[in-house]
Short mmCIF file of C-alpha atoms in Angstrom, two decimals:
data_model
loop_
_atom_site.label_atom_id
_atom_site.label_comp_id
_atom_site.label_asym_id
_atom_site.label_seq_id
_atom_site.Cartn_x
_atom_site.Cartn_y
_atom_site.Cartn_z
CA UNK A 1 46.55 48.73 55.46
CA UNK A 2 50.65 49.32 55.40
CA UNK A 3 50.97 51.93 52.70
CA UNK A 4 53.40 51.67 50.08
CA UNK A 5 56.80 50.16 50.36
CA UNK A 6 59.39 52.21 51.71
CA UNK A 7 62.57 52.52 53.93
CA UNK A 8 61.72 53.53 57.03
CA UNK A 9 65.31 55.30 59.40
CA UNK A 10 64.75 56.71 62.30
CA UNK A 11 67.22 58.85 63.30
CA UNK A 12 69.02 58.08 66.95
CA UNK A 13 69.65 60.95 70.28
CA UNK A 14 71.73 60.15 73.09
CA UNK A 15 73.69 57.76 71.69
CA UNK A 16 77.08 59.93 71.38
CA UNK A 17 77.66 59.28 75.20
CA UNK A 18 77.79 63.59 75.73
CA UNK A 19 77.79 64.68 79.29
CA UNK A 20 77.05 67.91 80.50
CA UNK A 21 80.13 70.12 81.51
CA UNK A 22 80.54 71.76 84.69
CA UNK A 23 81.97 74.99 85.50
CA UNK A 24 84.75 74.57 88.31
CA UNK A 25 86.12 78.00 89.00
CA UNK A 26 83.21 80.05 89.41
CA UNK A 27 84.04 82.48 92.50
CA UNK A 28 81.73 84.59 95.30
CA UNK A 29 83.40 87.21 97.26
CA UNK A 30 82.19 89.00 100.29
CA UNK A 31 83.98 92.37 101.22
CA UNK A 32 83.51 95.37 103.45
CA UNK A 33 82.41 98.50 101.93
CA UNK A 34 80.16 101.79 102.26
CA UNK A 35 76.79 101.56 100.39
CA UNK A 36 76.69 103.60 97.04
CA UNK A 37 73.80 104.80 95.20
CA UNK A 38 74.28 101.93 92.67
CA UNK A 39 75.79 99.33 94.87
CA UNK A 40 73.73 98.91 98.64
CA UNK A 41 75.19 96.52 101.14
CA UNK A 42 74.02 92.82 100.87
CA UNK A 43 73.21 93.13 97.05
CA UNK A 44 74.75 90.40 95.10
CA UNK A 45 76.00 91.40 91.38
CA UNK A 46 77.50 89.09 88.76
CA UNK A 47 80.38 90.45 86.95
CA UNK A 48 82.87 89.31 84.10
CA UNK A 49 85.89 92.59 84.56
CA UNK A 50 86.95 95.22 87.09
CA UNK A 51 85.29 98.08 85.23
CA UNK A 52 81.92 96.51 85.87
CA UNK A 53 82.89 96.72 89.63
CA UNK A 54 83.86 99.95 88.90
CA UNK A 55 80.66 101.12 87.44
CA UNK A 56 79.26 100.31 90.93
CA UNK A 57 81.46 103.38 92.64
CA UNK A 58 84.03 100.50 93.64
CA UNK A 59 87.01 102.11 92.33
CA UNK A 60 90.81 102.99 93.63
CA UNK A 61 89.85 106.53 94.66
CA UNK A 62 87.21 105.36 96.32
CA UNK A 63 89.08 102.49 98.44
CA UNK A 64 91.95 105.49 99.30
CA UNK A 65 88.74 108.09 100.34
CA UNK A 66 86.85 105.76 102.40
CA UNK A 67 90.11 103.79 103.39
CA UNK A 68 88.75 100.39 102.30
CA UNK A 69 90.42 97.77 100.45
CA UNK A 70 86.88 96.50 98.15
CA UNK A 71 88.34 97.50 94.66
CA UNK A 72 91.92 96.12 95.53
CA UNK A 73 90.21 92.73 95.95
CA UNK A 74 88.44 93.01 92.94
CA UNK A 75 91.43 94.17 90.93
CA UNK A 76 93.40 91.33 92.45
CA UNK A 77 90.97 89.09 91.53
CA UNK A 78 91.00 90.00 87.68
CA UNK A 79 94.53 90.40 87.73
CA UNK A 80 95.16 86.71 88.58
CA UNK A 81 91.91 85.42 86.77
CA UNK A 82 91.62 87.70 83.81
CA UNK A 83 88.77 89.36 82.16
CA UNK A 84 85.97 87.71 81.38
CA UNK A 85 85.93 85.50 84.48
CA UNK A 86 82.94 85.17 86.18
CA UNK A 87 82.61 86.60 90.03
CA UNK A 88 79.87 87.27 92.08
CA UNK A 89 80.38 89.68 94.77
CA UNK A 90 78.68 91.24 97.64
CA UNK A 91 79.29 94.39 100.22
CA UNK A 92 78.91 94.26 103.72
CA UNK A 93 79.31 96.71 106.69
CA UNK A 94 82.75 97.08 108.40
CA UNK A 95 80.86 96.85 111.25
CA UNK A 96 79.78 93.58 110.67
CA UNK A 97 81.76 90.28 111.63
CA UNK A 98 82.79 87.31 109.38
CA UNK A 99 81.16 85.25 112.03
CA UNK A 100 77.95 87.09 111.38
CA UNK A 101 78.13 86.63 108.17
CA UNK A 102 78.84 83.26 108.13
CA UNK A 103 76.29 82.04 110.68
CA UNK A 104 74.58 78.82 109.01
CA UNK A 105 71.57 79.85 111.19
CA UNK A 106 71.29 83.22 109.52
CA UNK A 107 68.35 82.95 106.78
CA UNK A 108 68.20 86.27 106.17
CA UNK A 109 69.69 88.88 103.11
CA UNK A 110 72.58 89.68 105.17
CA UNK A 111 75.20 86.74 105.18
CA UNK A 112 76.88 84.95 102.48
CA UNK A 113 73.93 82.97 102.00
CA UNK A 114 72.34 85.86 100.12
CA UNK A 115 75.33 85.35 97.80
CA UNK A 116 75.45 82.26 97.29
CA UNK A 117 71.60 81.83 96.77
CA UNK A 118 71.53 84.44 94.25
CA UNK A 119 74.35 82.83 91.96
CA UNK A 120 72.06 79.53 92.00
CA UNK A 121 74.54 76.89 92.62
CA UNK A 122 77.38 77.89 90.24
CA UNK A 123 79.64 79.58 93.07
CA UNK A 124 82.32 77.01 93.71
CA UNK A 125 84.94 79.13 95.38
CA UNK A 126 83.85 81.45 98.15
CA UNK A 127 85.41 84.17 99.91
CA UNK A 128 85.23 86.16 102.72
CA UNK A 129 87.55 89.48 103.07
CA UNK A 130 87.80 91.67 106.37
CA UNK A 131 89.28 95.19 106.45
CA UNK A 132 88.82 97.39 109.38
CA UNK A 133 88.69 101.38 108.41
CA UNK A 134 91.09 103.25 111.06
CA UNK A 135 87.77 105.67 111.37
CA UNK A 136 85.93 102.83 112.81
CA UNK A 137 87.03 101.64 116.39
CA UNK A 138 87.55 97.66 116.49
CA UNK A 139 89.30 96.41 119.48
CA UNK A 140 90.91 92.79 118.06
CA UNK A 141 90.12 90.14 120.23
CA UNK A 142 93.65 87.39 119.48
CA UNK A 143 93.43 83.78 119.32
CA UNK A 144 96.27 82.07 118.16
CA UNK A 145 98.01 85.00 116.79
CA UNK A 146 95.32 86.49 114.77
CA UNK A 147 91.54 88.02 114.94
CA UNK A 148 89.26 85.50 116.94
CA UNK A 149 86.52 86.19 114.25
CA UNK A 150 88.91 84.20 111.81
CA UNK A 151 88.63 81.18 113.81
CA UNK A 152 84.70 81.50 114.35
CA UNK A 153 84.17 82.29 110.98
CA UNK A 154 85.67 78.71 109.78
CA UNK A 155 83.43 77.16 111.66
CA UNK A 156 80.27 78.85 110.68
CA UNK A 157 81.24 78.51 106.60
CA UNK A 158 82.38 75.13 107.08
CA UNK A 159 79.37 74.38 108.39
CA UNK A 160 77.44 76.29 105.61
CA UNK A 161 79.53 74.13 103.00
CA UNK A 162 78.48 71.02 104.20
CA UNK A 163 74.35 72.25 103.65
CA UNK A 164 75.32 73.36 100.46
CA UNK A 165 77.03 70.50 99.50
CA UNK A 166 74.37 68.16 101.03
CA UNK A 167 71.81 70.12 98.46
CA UNK A 168 74.67 69.43 95.24
CA UNK A 169 75.92 72.73 95.50
CA UNK A 170 79.45 72.53 96.91
CA UNK A 171 82.09 75.06 97.71
CA UNK A 172 85.44 75.31 99.08
CA UNK A 173 85.83 78.46 101.72
CA UNK A 174 88.28 80.93 102.54
CA UNK A 175 88.45 83.12 105.41
CA UNK A 176 90.62 85.67 105.92
CA UNK A 177 93.27 85.23 108.60
CA UNK A 178 93.45 89.28 109.26
CA UNK A 179 95.55 91.07 111.91
CA UNK A 180 98.26 88.40 112.51
CA UNK A 181 100.62 89.37 115.66
CA UNK A 182 103.74 88.47 113.36
CA UNK A 183 104.70 86.02 116.10
CA UNK A 184 105.28 82.57 114.38
CA UNK A 185 104.71 80.91 117.72
CA UNK A 186 101.59 82.45 118.49
CA UNK A 187 99.73 80.83 115.46
CA UNK A 188 97.10 77.89 116.19
CA UNK A 189 97.64 74.49 114.48
CA UNK A 190 95.04 74.38 111.79
CA UNK A 191 95.45 70.61 112.19
CA UNK A 192 93.57 70.65 115.31
CA UNK A 193 90.12 72.00 113.10
CA UNK A 194 87.92 69.45 111.19
CA UNK A 195 86.54 72.33 108.84
CA UNK A 196 87.90 70.33 105.62
CA UNK A 197 85.93 72.90 103.22
CA UNK A 198 87.61 75.70 104.33
CA UNK A 199 90.99 77.27 103.75
CA UNK A 200 92.78 80.03 106.13
CA UNK A 201 94.56 82.69 104.11
CA UNK A 202 97.26 84.31 105.79
CA UNK A 203 98.60 86.31 103.08
CA UNK A 204 98.42 89.39 102.21
CA UNK A 205 100.12 92.16 99.37
CA UNK A 206 101.16 95.77 99.85
CA UNK A 207 100.03 98.55 97.69
CA UNK A 208 99.92 102.51 97.92
CA UNK A 209 97.42 103.79 100.01
CA UNK A 210 96.28 100.53 101.82
CA UNK A 211 97.46 99.37 105.47
CA UNK A 212 98.25 96.33 106.65
CA UNK A 213 95.98 93.32 108.12
CA UNK A 214 94.15 91.70 105.74
CA UNK A 215 94.31 88.79 103.28
CA UNK A 216 94.53 88.74 99.65
CA UNK A 217 90.96 87.21 99.45
CA UNK A 218 90.77 88.69 95.76
CA UNK A 219 94.13 86.79 94.42
CA UNK A 220 93.59 83.73 95.93
CA UNK A 221 90.20 83.43 94.38
CA UNK A 222 91.51 84.20 90.84
CA UNK A 223 94.33 81.60 90.89
CA UNK A 224 91.72 78.92 92.13
CA UNK A 225 89.04 80.03 89.15
CA UNK A 226 91.99 80.43 86.86
CA UNK A 227 93.37 76.41 87.26
CA UNK A 228 91.61 73.32 86.56
CA UNK A 229 90.50 71.41 90.17
CA UNK A 230 93.05 69.14 90.30
CA UNK A 231 95.86 71.38 89.91
CA UNK A 232 97.79 72.91 93.02
CA UNK A 233 98.10 76.87 93.31
CA UNK A 234 101.52 76.21 94.36
CA UNK A 235 102.59 74.93 90.72
CA UNK A 236 105.69 76.62 90.03
CA UNK A 237 105.56 75.87 86.25
CA UNK A 238 102.15 78.64 85.96
CA UNK A 239 104.27 81.03 86.61
CA UNK A 240 104.15 83.94 89.27
CA UNK A 241 101.26 85.74 90.68
CA UNK A 242 100.40 88.95 89.65
CA UNK A 243 101.33 91.16 92.49
CA UNK A 244 103.69 93.43 93.10
CA UNK A 245 104.73 92.53 96.85
CA UNK A 246 104.00 89.70 99.18
CA UNK A 247 103.00 90.39 102.60
CA UNK A 248 101.62 88.39 105.58
CA UNK A 249 98.46 89.98 107.39
CA UNK A 250 100.70 91.74 109.89
CA UNK A 251 101.71 93.95 106.94
CA UNK A 252 105.14 92.72 106.82
CA UNK A 253 106.83 91.26 103.60
CA UNK A 254 107.45 87.91 103.11
CA UNK A 255 111.26 88.55 102.79
CA UNK A 256 111.51 89.19 106.38
CA UNK A 257 110.27 85.40 107.50
CA UNK A 258 113.41 82.92 107.51
CA UNK A 259 112.98 79.52 105.55
CA UNK A 260 112.51 77.71 108.89
CA UNK A 261 109.61 80.49 110.02
CA UNK A 262 108.21 79.40 106.59
CA UNK A 263 108.64 76.03 107.98
CA UNK A 264 106.42 76.44 110.60
CA UNK A 265 103.76 77.98 109.06
CA UNK A 266 103.35 75.62 106.71
CA UNK A 267 103.60 72.66 108.98
CA UNK A 268 100.64 74.86 110.89
CA UNK A 269 98.23 74.60 108.04
CA UNK A 270 98.14 78.27 106.29
CA UNK A 271 98.06 79.68 102.45
CA UNK A 272 100.45 82.04 102.29
CA UNK A 273 103.23 83.15 99.79
CA UNK A 274 106.47 82.21 99.12
CA UNK A 275 109.26 82.86 97.09
CA UNK A 276 112.10 80.70 95.25
CA UNK A 277 115.95 81.43 94.96
CA UNK A 278 116.58 82.24 91.41
CA UNK A 279 113.00 82.62 90.12
CA UNK A 280 111.16 85.91 90.01
CA UNK A 281 108.19 86.80 91.11
CA UNK A 282 105.57 85.35 94.30
CA UNK A 283 104.01 81.67 94.76
CA UNK A 284 101.37 80.36 96.96
CA UNK A 285 103.02 77.90 99.29
CA UNK A 286 100.35 75.19 98.91
CA UNK A 287 96.31 74.48 99.23
CA UNK A 288 95.60 73.43 102.91
CA UNK A 289 92.36 73.27 104.52
CA UNK A 290 91.82 73.38 108.28
CA UNK A 291 91.86 70.00 109.52
CA UNK A 292 93.55 67.72 110.71
CA UNK A 293 96.68 66.25 108.68
CA UNK A 294 95.18 62.61 107.93
CA UNK A 295 91.85 64.03 106.67
CA UNK A 296 91.47 62.97 102.97
CA UNK A 297 90.39 66.55 102.75
CA UNK A 298 93.26 67.96 103.33
CA UNK A 299 93.51 69.95 100.48
CA UNK A 300 91.66 72.33 98.23
CA UNK A 301 92.39 69.91 95.18
CA UNK A 302 90.77 67.12 96.30
CA UNK A 303 87.91 68.73 97.53
CA UNK A 304 87.51 70.54 94.55
CA UNK A 305 87.33 67.13 92.49
CA UNK A 306 85.35 65.45 94.81
CA UNK A 307 82.94 68.61 94.80
CA UNK A 308 83.05 68.30 90.74
CA UNK A 309 82.11 64.11 90.66
CA UNK A 310 79.02 65.09 93.14
CA UNK A 311 77.86 67.57 90.64
CA UNK A 312 78.95 65.30 87.70
CA UNK A 313 77.16 62.12 89.67
CA UNK A 314 74.02 64.27 90.33
CA UNK A 315 73.64 65.97 86.94
CA UNK A 316 74.04 62.15 85.55
CA UNK A 317 71.35 60.61 87.72
CA UNK A 318 68.79 63.26 87.84
CA UNK A 319 68.05 62.78 84.46
CA UNK A 320 67.51 58.72 85.49
CA UNK A 321 64.98 59.93 88.63
CA UNK A 322 61.36 57.99 87.66
CA UNK A 323 62.75 55.98 84.87
CA UNK A 324 61.63 52.40 84.83
CA UNK A 325 64.04 49.46 86.28
CA UNK A 326 64.30 46.28 84.63
CA UNK A 327 63.79 43.05 86.98
CA UNK A 328 64.65 39.69 86.18
CA UNK A 329 62.90 36.29 87.56
CA UNK A 330 64.75 36.00 90.61
CA UNK A 331 64.09 39.88 91.51
CA UNK A 332 67.33 41.75 90.64
CA UNK A 333 68.03 44.32 88.57
CA UNK A 334 68.57 43.47 84.70
CA UNK A 335 71.96 42.84 83.62
CA UNK A 336 71.64 45.57 80.83
CA UNK A 337 70.36 48.05 83.20
CA UNK A 338 73.14 47.40 85.71
CA UNK A 339 75.50 47.99 82.55
CA UNK A 340 73.63 51.31 81.25
CA UNK A 341 73.75 52.96 84.59
CA UNK A 342 77.33 52.31 85.24
CA UNK A 343 78.27 53.03 81.94
CA UNK A 344 76.65 56.28 82.13
CA UNK A 345 78.17 57.73 84.62
CA UNK A 346 81.88 56.19 83.79
CA UNK A 347 81.20 58.20 80.53
CA UNK A 348 80.87 61.18 82.82
CA UNK A 349 83.86 60.96 84.51
CA UNK A 350 85.79 59.79 81.65
CA UNK A 351 84.93 62.73 79.59
CA UNK A 352 84.68 65.46 82.15
CA UNK A 353 87.00 64.62 84.53
CA UNK A 354 89.98 61.37 83.02
CA UNK A 355 90.32 63.08 80.23
CA UNK A 356 90.50 66.63 81.37
CA UNK A 357 93.24 65.19 83.81
CA UNK A 358 91.50 65.99 86.97
CA UNK A 359 91.56 62.73 88.48
CA UNK A 360 93.68 59.51 87.96
CA UNK A 361 90.99 56.91 87.51
CA UNK A 362 87.46 55.55 89.26
CA UNK A 363 85.25 52.93 89.52
CA UNK A 364 81.29 52.58 89.18
CA UNK A 365 79.47 49.70 90.47
CA UNK A 366 75.81 48.94 90.93
CA UNK A 367 75.10 46.34 92.68
CA UNK A 368 72.06 44.02 90.92
CA UNK A 369 70.98 42.34 93.67
CA UNK A 370 69.36 45.83 95.15
CA UNK A 371 65.59 45.19 95.63
CA UNK A 372 64.19 48.27 94.01
CA UNK A 373 60.57 46.76 93.89
CA UNK A 374 60.26 46.83 97.67
CA UNK A 375 62.54 50.11 98.33
CA UNK A 376 61.81 51.94 95.01
CA UNK A 377 65.45 53.23 95.15
CA UNK A 378 68.78 51.51 94.12
CA UNK A 379 72.73 53.13 94.76
CA UNK A 380 75.62 53.61 92.53
CA UNK A 381 78.87 53.42 94.40
CA UNK A 382 82.00 55.39 93.13
CA UNK A 383 85.53 56.06 93.90
CA UNK A 384 88.10 58.12 92.26
CA UNK A 385 91.54 58.00 92.66
CA UNK A 386 93.17 61.95 92.85
CA UNK A 387 95.95 63.32 91.01
CA UNK A 388 99.40 63.19 92.89
CA UNK A 389 101.43 66.18 93.30
CA UNK A 390 104.96 66.68 93.82
CA UNK A 391 105.44 68.90 97.34
CA UNK A 392 108.71 67.46 98.16
CA UNK A 393 111.62 66.63 95.46
CA UNK A 394 114.77 65.22 97.19
CA UNK A 395 118.39 64.70 95.30
CA UNK A 396 121.31 63.66 95.80
CA UNK A 397 124.42 65.79 94.35
CA UNK A 398 128.11 64.67 94.90
CA UNK A 399 131.57 64.96 93.72
CA UNK A 400 133.30 62.05 91.57
CA UNK A 401 136.61 61.35 91.24
CA UNK A 402 136.98 58.80 87.96
CA UNK A 403 140.90 57.80 89.12
CA UNK A 404 140.21 57.16 92.92
CA UNK A 405 139.87 53.37 93.53
CA UNK A 406 136.98 52.63 95.37
CA UNK A 407 137.59 51.24 98.50
#
């Protein structure tokens, strides 16, 4: 029996090529502080405003009373990123070093791993600040003009970042280059390292009631959280930073340093703050990572673009896991199956990255000759073309005399 004559219509789904969105600018911040009744040390919190941080006891008055800068760091984050920006933060004691906090072998609840795991993979930007209260004895050992703790922390954090990237939870790291001697020649060239996931932050921000020595990690995170993955924080069109005074981590105003000195610091691979003649406000210089000058991941922008593509690749193909693959008579992947598997990721890249100007283009290729029956696996090859950045603009300007005879 076929029942009554009728017209049958099936409503299809998953045909519009929609893809899952990504959260590109979620920041995590580890800051030194003292324990509070509502905020024990090593206790991650998720907030969306400075007011929420203040509800945990991190206030301007508390910063001054305890000679710390926890509130200041969060304030500068929201001054830059704006209220509503998602931030995960965690406090740790000032006696503890950044190296200890970033040690990837530490699987306890007293490292940045605690913060990362609490966020469940949402953190794409992770900064660690270092502040030394005058009430605490700390004999700084210098290496390359800054606290030696910075160098070992970068190594540790880079190792941890690679581990999390392998688990499809990539992030860019930012480390406080605290306590610079102020001598440009002392600075170690960061291009001698291979820490492509970590940025050394040499800039600070002066404010009443605070001593120099620490980097403005909050402002740096806020800037990157605000902009799309392909954009440099040095983009002048975005306007100046929302800070009143720019310094280096020696506590000295940037105006005390000449262009020649700034050029030398730039060439050594540090993130800092600069000014432009004729423009008000302060601007970041660049987005370097601590790695060789021929590394594809020399910039945070390239790292962020690749990290976003990685998350998209996983989010696209995890839905295909365990599915059947059609095979032709000669043992190859069926052409229709290849076309589908290539197109599903191409759609994701087009919608989530090309259309948002995150990348310039891409290619997706699946070799149809893969022996899926024997291996139970297939491989996709994808390449992305990043956007370019105008880091140097040259011009020629000269006089012309219209009546002069050209020789």
